[in-house]
Amino acid sequence: MRKLFFKSFLVLVLSIQITYAQKPQKPNSAEIYNQIQKLNFLGTVLYIAAHPDDENTRLISYMANDIHARTGYLSLTRGDGGQNLIGPQLRELLGVIRTQELLEARKIDGGEQFFSRANDFGYSKNPEETLQIWDKEKVLADLVWTIRKFQPDVIINRFDHRSPGTTHGHHTSSAMLSVEGFDLANNSASFPEQLLYVQPWQPKRVFFNTSWWFYGSKEKFDAANKSNLVAIPTGVYYPTLGKSNQEIAALSRSSHKSQGFGSTGSRGEDTEYLEFLKGEPLKDKSSLFEGIDTSWNRVKGGKPIGELITVIANQYDFKNPSASVPNLVKAYTMIQALDENHWKTVKSEEIKKIIAACSGLYLEAVSNSQEATPGSVVKLNLEAINRSSVAMQLASVTTLPEQKTTVLNTDLKNNTLQNNTLDLQLPQSINYTQPYWLKEKGTVGLYTVEDQKNIGIPDIIREAKVIFNVKISGIEIPFERTIVYKYNDDVKGEMYNFLDIVPEVTTTIQDKVLLFPNTKPKYVGVTVKAGKNDLKGDLKLDLPKDWKVSPQSISFQLDKKGMEQTVYFEVTPPTQMSEIIGKSIATIDGVPFDKEQININYDHITKQQILKTSEVKCIRFDLKTNEEKIAYIMGAGDEVPKSLTQMGYKVTILKPEEITPERLDTFDVVMTGVRAYNTIDALANKQDILFDFVKGGKTMIVQYNTNRDLITTKIAPYSLTISSDRVTEENAEVRFLAPNHPALNYPNTITQNDFKGWKQEQGLYYPKEFDKAFTPIISSNDKGESAKEGALLIAPYGKGNYIYTGLSLFRELPEGVPGAYKLLSNMISIKPSVSIPNQKMKP
């Protein structure tokens, strides 16, 4: 036996990932004017729904850009339970992606983003289940916290609180909590612990954003009595921006790329409808803010500020925005003199952005490295340039979190670049860069966030910043900038990332699930990565005592930051069945490090670093497989091929253009990835070849697809219609309709116990109507519903078998659910022309 654990290799990571943080916004003259108009409007709208992509971007854009209201979207969840069309990330990693997509959407439509601690645990059919799993009181507290902090005058719900069971349970719950929170937010007896940081707040009114969808059809909606509805004319055109409201909304909605929500912009008249629910009714329905003073008069001492901003807007020179700077600085000083805290804080940030934009003031703090460790020194290059004739001086800079101020007193002359270098000493106590809601272990329905002040903050909390203290007209104004790392890509040009704080060392176990069908040992690869130079330490794979690991530890040496070393441990399982979690731990100078660094890199969002405990699930169980060769056709993205490899199969990823009779002849099984028939257009022209493959005596396994946007209706050799049927209760009782079928008996015997311990759901988008050639193998249902028989359908075709399954194998396999592996092995091993007595056939 080869002693692979003695063998290691070093890799110095030299390539740079082609990803970037959002580049600094540089608004044009028309956009600056729009910001000045918004500066003079003191009204707030909060839109509330359950998930990323639930929001109505047309209404958000209209409120932000036409009404100029401060507009927020509270998504109770981060969308962790959805599917991913752009990659294999699921659960909390998908939630990180969808969080960033929402932030990109708000940059486009002008809104702000908030969340609660609620975890999107998957599809829920009723709000009772949702609120129980979420922990209703805590999510309600988060909603009340957002109302008190954001202080909306108007709340708009995406969903109807009066119709439980007609839509996703999360949807109805979001509306139910909103209606309840509307009354509680102004009650000081409700969630009094929040009052250390915020004050009670009473919104004026709450609406339901209805549409034809809630009426069942456009025809029914057109015929409905709309006397109780407020019509909002959202089909406006913004000539200074050169876009219609719908075009802006479409760009915003298209940010939801992981959900495939690309949207085409439209033009012309358009109307949104709001149904009044609670609060003070509207009298003439001309404005949602009726009876609310949205001028500066609502703030004590604010009237002269409003008058000055009106003058600034009226005198605004589109060709020379810097002419507004003196009056803007004057308005800034007047805002600083206010006693009122809420609008003072909000408008101070708004006006600082406008001053910088009008003067072409560009301020940037760039790190010489994209990653740094706690306690290290980061070398910074500071850039400051004033591109206007307004006299300015860079008085000083303050580095955070060390709170060190460096006096500069440098004149910022018109269009003269000023560069300064500075060392930032990071404290040893600085937090690693990661989504704060993932730092502590949560529950199925709720993330853990210990600090009340952090609840609702949408993004990663970054501590490394520089404050540029700039004097304009004798007034010192602080401009805060988060430290970035940037570089030039030969194709894409200037690229941005933020500075990430990383552990001194991270470890990654190469396989997240290890299957042991017998007592034979396996080699486990662990990669160690240096977060700084000159690292020496020891690595161990920590498993329970009845699992043997050899050697006990392996020494490593990493000379340069970013260098990686991969080592191998031999793991021998116990004789008895066992399911355990192992952990890799690197120790440096007596200090243990057990985190894995996961970087999510997509061009449309900011690069994200997630730090999770570096773990592997080891399963010793009786799994029988044969030696079939499998061709896997990827769909929307999943990790099933990795699981197949773990099972011992030889797997080849086959591109659609490679699907030819000659190429397929070398395989025993063809398997399509999740949503392949929703996302891979080329498959429409390959069906005859695939069906001939089956006809010749082979097996084809098709995983779930949605019933929308199918690239062909002929996804099977017989008639098969996908429905929206699903079983969301992952431990729902499973009944065997064809107990003698090979799918339940060979090479593994499947029992009800094999459907225990499934994650999130049993399956989704089951076929409801199918040809009698199909044999339904199992049946199950959620409580109170009829039996669903389309989870696993098998039909002989020619000499082979065609299998369609809506079972969520793409979730269960990466989670290491033994029963899912056994069932999939049986599907792969199925042989044609088998007698199946006592089976129940679908007419």
Short mmCIF file of N, CA, C and O in Angstrom, two decimals, residues 70 351 462 719 737:
data_model
loop_
_atom_site.label_atom_id
_atom_site.label_comp_id
_atom_site.label_asym_id
_atom_site.label_seq_id
_atom_site.Cartn_x
_atom_site.Cartn_y
_atom_site.Cartn_z
N ARG A 70 -36.81 58.28 0.85
CA ARG A 70 -35.87 57.28 1.34
C ARG A 70 -36.62 55.95 1.35
O ARG A 70 -37.61 55.79 2.07
N ILE A 351 -25.56 64.47 2.11
CA ILE A 351 -24.98 65.72 1.61
C ILE A 351 -23.47 65.59 1.42
O ILE A 351 -22.89 66.22 0.53
N ARG A 462 -17.11 45.59 7.80
CA ARG A 462 -15.67 45.73 7.59
C ARG A 462 -15.13 46.83 8.50
O ARG A 462 -15.63 47.96 8.50
N SER A 719 -45.15 10.60 -22.58
CA SER A 719 -45.73 11.85 -22.07
C SER A 719 -45.50 11.97 -20.56
O SER A 719 -45.69 11.01 -19.82
N LEU A 737 -44.87 2.01 -3.45
CA LEU A 737 -45.93 1.63 -4.36
C LEU A 737 -45.57 0.37 -5.15
O LEU A 737 -46.44 -0.38 -5.59
#
